[in-house]
Tab-separated table of C-alpha atoms in Angstrom:
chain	number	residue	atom	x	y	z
N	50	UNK	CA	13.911	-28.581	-25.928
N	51	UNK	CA	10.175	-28.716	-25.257
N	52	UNK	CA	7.678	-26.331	-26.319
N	53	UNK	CA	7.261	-24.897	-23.075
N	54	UNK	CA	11.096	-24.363	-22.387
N	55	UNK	CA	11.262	-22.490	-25.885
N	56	UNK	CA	8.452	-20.180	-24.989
N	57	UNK	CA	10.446	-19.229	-21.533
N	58	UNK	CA	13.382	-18.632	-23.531
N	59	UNK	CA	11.657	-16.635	-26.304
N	60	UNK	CA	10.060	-14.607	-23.544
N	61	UNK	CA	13.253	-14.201	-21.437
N	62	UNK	CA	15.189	-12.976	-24.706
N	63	UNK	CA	12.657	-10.013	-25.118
N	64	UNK	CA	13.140	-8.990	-21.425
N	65	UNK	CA	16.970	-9.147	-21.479
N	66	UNK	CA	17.035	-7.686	-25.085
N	67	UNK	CA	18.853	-10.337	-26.906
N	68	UNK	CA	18.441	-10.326	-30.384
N	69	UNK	CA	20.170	-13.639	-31.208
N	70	UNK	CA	18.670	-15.500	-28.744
N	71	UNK	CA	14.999	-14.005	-30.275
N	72	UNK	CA	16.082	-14.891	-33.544
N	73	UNK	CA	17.279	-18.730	-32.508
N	74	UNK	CA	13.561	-19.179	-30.952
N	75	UNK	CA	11.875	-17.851	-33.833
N	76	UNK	CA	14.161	-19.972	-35.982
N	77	UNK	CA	12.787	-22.766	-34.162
N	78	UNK	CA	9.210	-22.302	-34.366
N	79	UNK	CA	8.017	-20.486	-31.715
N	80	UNK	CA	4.917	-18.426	-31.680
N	81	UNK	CA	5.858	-15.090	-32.261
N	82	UNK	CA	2.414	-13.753	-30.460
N	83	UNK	CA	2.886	-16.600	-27.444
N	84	UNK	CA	2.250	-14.648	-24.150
N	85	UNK	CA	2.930	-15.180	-20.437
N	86	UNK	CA	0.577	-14.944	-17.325
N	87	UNK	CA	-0.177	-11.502	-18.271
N	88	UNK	CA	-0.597	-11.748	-21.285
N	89	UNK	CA	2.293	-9.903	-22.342
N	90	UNK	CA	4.236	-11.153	-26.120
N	91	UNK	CA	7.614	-10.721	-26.429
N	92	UNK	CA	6.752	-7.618	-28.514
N	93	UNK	CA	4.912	-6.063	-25.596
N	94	UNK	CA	8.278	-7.046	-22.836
N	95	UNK	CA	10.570	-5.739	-25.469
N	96	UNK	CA	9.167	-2.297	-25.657
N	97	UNK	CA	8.040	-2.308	-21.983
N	98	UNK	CA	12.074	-2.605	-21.611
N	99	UNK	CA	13.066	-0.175	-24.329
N	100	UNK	CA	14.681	-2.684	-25.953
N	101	UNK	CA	14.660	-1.078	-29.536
N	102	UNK	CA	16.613	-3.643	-31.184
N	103	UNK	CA	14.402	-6.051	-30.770
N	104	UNK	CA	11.151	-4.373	-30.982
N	105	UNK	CA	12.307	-4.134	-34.885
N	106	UNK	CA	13.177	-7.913	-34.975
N	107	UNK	CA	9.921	-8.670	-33.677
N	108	UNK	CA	8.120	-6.635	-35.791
N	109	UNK	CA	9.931	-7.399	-39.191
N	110	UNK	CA	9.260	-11.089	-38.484
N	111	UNK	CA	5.513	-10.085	-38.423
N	112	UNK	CA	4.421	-9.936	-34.316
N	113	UNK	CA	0.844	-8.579	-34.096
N	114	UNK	CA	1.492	-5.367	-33.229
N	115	UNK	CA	-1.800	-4.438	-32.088
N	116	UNK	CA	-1.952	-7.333	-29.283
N	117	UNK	CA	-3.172	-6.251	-25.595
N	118	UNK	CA	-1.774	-7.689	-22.322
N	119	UNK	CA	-4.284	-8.092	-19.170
N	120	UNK	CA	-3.864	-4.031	-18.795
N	121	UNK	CA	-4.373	-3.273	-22.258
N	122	UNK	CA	-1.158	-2.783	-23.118
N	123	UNK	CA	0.422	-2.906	-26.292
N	124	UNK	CA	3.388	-1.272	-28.055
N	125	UNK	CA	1.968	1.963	-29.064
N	126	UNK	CA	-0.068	2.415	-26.077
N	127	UNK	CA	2.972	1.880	-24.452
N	128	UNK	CA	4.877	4.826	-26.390
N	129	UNK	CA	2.400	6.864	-25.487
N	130	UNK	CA	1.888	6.612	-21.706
N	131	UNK	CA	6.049	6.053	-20.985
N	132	UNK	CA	6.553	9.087	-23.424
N	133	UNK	CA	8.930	7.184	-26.069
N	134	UNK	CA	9.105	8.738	-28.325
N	135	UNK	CA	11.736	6.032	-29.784
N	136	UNK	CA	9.418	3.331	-29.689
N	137	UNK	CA	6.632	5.500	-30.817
N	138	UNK	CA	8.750	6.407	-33.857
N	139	UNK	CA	9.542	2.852	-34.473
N	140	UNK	CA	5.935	1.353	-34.506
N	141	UNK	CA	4.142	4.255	-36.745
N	142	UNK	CA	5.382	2.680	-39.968
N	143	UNK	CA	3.700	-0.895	-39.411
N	144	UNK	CA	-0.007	0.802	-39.078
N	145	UNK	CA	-0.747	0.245	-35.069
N	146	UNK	CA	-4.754	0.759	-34.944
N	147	UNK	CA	-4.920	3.939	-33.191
N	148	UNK	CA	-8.336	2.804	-31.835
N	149	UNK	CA	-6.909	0.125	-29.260
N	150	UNK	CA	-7.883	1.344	-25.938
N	151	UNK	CA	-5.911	1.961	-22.334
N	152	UNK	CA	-8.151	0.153	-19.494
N	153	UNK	CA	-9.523	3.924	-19.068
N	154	UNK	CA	-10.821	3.425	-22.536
N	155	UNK	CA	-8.518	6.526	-23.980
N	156	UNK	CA	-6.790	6.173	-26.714
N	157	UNK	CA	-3.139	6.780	-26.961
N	158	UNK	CA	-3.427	10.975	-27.062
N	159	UNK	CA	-5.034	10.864	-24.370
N	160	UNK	CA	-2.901	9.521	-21.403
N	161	UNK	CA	-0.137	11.529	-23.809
N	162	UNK	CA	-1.916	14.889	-23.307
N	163	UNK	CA	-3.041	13.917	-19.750
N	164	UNK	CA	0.748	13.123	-19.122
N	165	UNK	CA	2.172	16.783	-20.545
N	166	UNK	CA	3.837	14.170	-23.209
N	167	UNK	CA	4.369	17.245	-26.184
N	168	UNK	CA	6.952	15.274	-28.238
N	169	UNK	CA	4.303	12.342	-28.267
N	170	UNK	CA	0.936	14.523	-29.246
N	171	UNK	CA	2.875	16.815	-31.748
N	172	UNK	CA	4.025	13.604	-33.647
N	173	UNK	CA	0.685	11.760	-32.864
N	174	UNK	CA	-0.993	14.913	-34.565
N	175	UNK	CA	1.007	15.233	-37.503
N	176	UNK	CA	1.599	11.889	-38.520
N	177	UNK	CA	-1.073	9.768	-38.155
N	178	UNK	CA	-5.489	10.582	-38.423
N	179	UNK	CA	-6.077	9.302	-34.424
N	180	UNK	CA	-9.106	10.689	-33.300
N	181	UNK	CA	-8.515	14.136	-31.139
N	182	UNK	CA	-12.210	14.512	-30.086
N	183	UNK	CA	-12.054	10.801	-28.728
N	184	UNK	CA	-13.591	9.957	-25.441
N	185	UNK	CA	-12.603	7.966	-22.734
N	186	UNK	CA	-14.655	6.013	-20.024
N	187	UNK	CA	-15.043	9.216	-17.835
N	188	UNK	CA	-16.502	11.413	-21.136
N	189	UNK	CA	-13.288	13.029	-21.214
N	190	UNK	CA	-11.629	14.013	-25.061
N	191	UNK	CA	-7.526	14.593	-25.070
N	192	UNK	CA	-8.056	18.503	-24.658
N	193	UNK	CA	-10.194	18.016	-21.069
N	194	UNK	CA	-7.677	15.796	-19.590
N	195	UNK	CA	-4.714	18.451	-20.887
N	196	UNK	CA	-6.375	20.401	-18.699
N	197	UNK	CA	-8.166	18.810	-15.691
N	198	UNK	CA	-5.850	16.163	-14.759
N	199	UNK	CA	-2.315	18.320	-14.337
N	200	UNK	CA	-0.944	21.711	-13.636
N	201	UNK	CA	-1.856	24.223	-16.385
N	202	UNK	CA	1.864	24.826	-17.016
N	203	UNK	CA	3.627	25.219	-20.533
N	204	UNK	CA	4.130	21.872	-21.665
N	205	UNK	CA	0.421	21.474	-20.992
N	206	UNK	CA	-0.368	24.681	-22.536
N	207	UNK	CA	1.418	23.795	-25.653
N	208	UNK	CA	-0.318	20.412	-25.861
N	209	UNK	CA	-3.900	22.563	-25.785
N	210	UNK	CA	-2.010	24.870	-28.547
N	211	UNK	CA	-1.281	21.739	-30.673
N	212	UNK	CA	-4.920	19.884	-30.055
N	213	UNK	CA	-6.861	22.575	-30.608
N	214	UNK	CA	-4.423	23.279	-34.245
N	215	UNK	CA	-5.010	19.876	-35.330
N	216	UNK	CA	-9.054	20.088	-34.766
N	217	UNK	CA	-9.874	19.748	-31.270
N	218	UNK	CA	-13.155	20.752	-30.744
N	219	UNK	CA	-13.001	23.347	-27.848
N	220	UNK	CA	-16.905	23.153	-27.014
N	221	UNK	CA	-17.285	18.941	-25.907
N	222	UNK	CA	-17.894	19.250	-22.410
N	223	UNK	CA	-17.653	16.710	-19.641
N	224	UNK	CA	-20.329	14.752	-18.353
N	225	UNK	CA	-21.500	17.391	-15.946
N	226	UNK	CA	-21.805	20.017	-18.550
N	227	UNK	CA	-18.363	21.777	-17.965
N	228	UNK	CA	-17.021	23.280	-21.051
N	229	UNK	CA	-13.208	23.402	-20.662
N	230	UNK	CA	-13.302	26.883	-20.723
N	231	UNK	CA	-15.344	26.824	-17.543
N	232	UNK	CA	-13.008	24.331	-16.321
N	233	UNK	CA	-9.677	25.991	-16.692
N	234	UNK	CA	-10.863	29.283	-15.472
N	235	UNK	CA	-11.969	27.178	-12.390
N	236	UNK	CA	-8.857	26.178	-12.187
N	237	UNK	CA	-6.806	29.680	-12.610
N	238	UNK	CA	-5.406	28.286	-15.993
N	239	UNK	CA	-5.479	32.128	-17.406
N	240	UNK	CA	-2.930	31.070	-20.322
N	241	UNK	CA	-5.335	28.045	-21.584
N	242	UNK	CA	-8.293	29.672	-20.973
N	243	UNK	CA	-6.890	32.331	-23.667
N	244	UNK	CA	-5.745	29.615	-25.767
N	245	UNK	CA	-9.291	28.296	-25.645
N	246	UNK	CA	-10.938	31.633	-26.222
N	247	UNK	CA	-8.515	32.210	-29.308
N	248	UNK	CA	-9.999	28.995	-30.626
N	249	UNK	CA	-13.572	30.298	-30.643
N	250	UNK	CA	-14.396	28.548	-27.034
């Protein structure tokens, strides 16, 4: 088999989630990292798929976890914005650097509390030290885009409630000056705008 036929097959194994067939390639020498056109590695397919299985193959034989397709991509960041909270679960114990970015330059929190993802910020917040004040391309931290960029309701109320727990600092405004105080009283958010005035906002 030539190299290049062994890389289709390696590839093809992580989208159809077959273990064997992963473990056969890897058995014969193929890159574990190797990528196609997008720049995606088997690790990246496999948990694009939810293939669990062999997400843990793939990372017990040592694939580079932290590893970004052509859209930034990359298991964790993955976790976060699909709201797996399987996946997520599975990659926290090999170390992912929390300070990859999305191609809007958040990092994984953020789509998560944009998203109303609770399950993913509560175990983002109490098991690993990513940054909750972080902020993105737009100057927007994880507590603005809870706020701005959905509908106020209460999984995006809770997801203020845990960010501003865990040290979210209620006075980092966006780049026009807005405080999200201002911001969810613009928006009629009377239940976060407590929440934020609780928190010393």
């Amino acid at each position: 088999m030539s190299a290049n036929e062994l890389i289709t097959e390696f590839l093809l194994a992580a989208e159809q989630g077959n273990t064997e067939a992963l473990k056969a390639c890897l058995e014969k020498g193929v890159d574990i990292n190797v990528t196609n056109r997008q720049k995606r590695t088997a690790l990246i397919i496999a948990s694009l798929n939810k293939h669990y299985p062999c997400v843990e193959l793939l990372l017990a034989a040592g694939a580079n976890i932290d590893q970004q397709d052509n859209t930034c991509f990359n298991p964790f960041l993955i976790s976060c914005l699909t709201n797996d909270i399987t996946l997520l679960r599975i990659v926290l114990p090999y170390n992912p650097d929390l300070d990859r970015l999305t191609r809007f330059g958040g990092v994984g929190i953020t789509p998560a509390s944009e998203k109303g993802h609770v399950e993913i910020v509560r175990e983002l917040l109490a098991r690993t030290d990513i940054n909750v004040n972080h902020t993105n391309f737009v100057g927007w931290t994880p507590l603005l885009e809870a706020i701005v960029l959905n509908d106020g309701g209460a999984k995006q109320q809770e997801i203020v409630k845990l960010l501003l727990e865990y040290g979210a600092n209620p006075h980092m405004t966006d780049k026009y000056g807005k405080t999200p105080l201002e911001l969810a009283r613009e928006k009629g958010f009377t239940e976060i705008a407590e929440l934020l005035v609780a928190a010393g906002a």
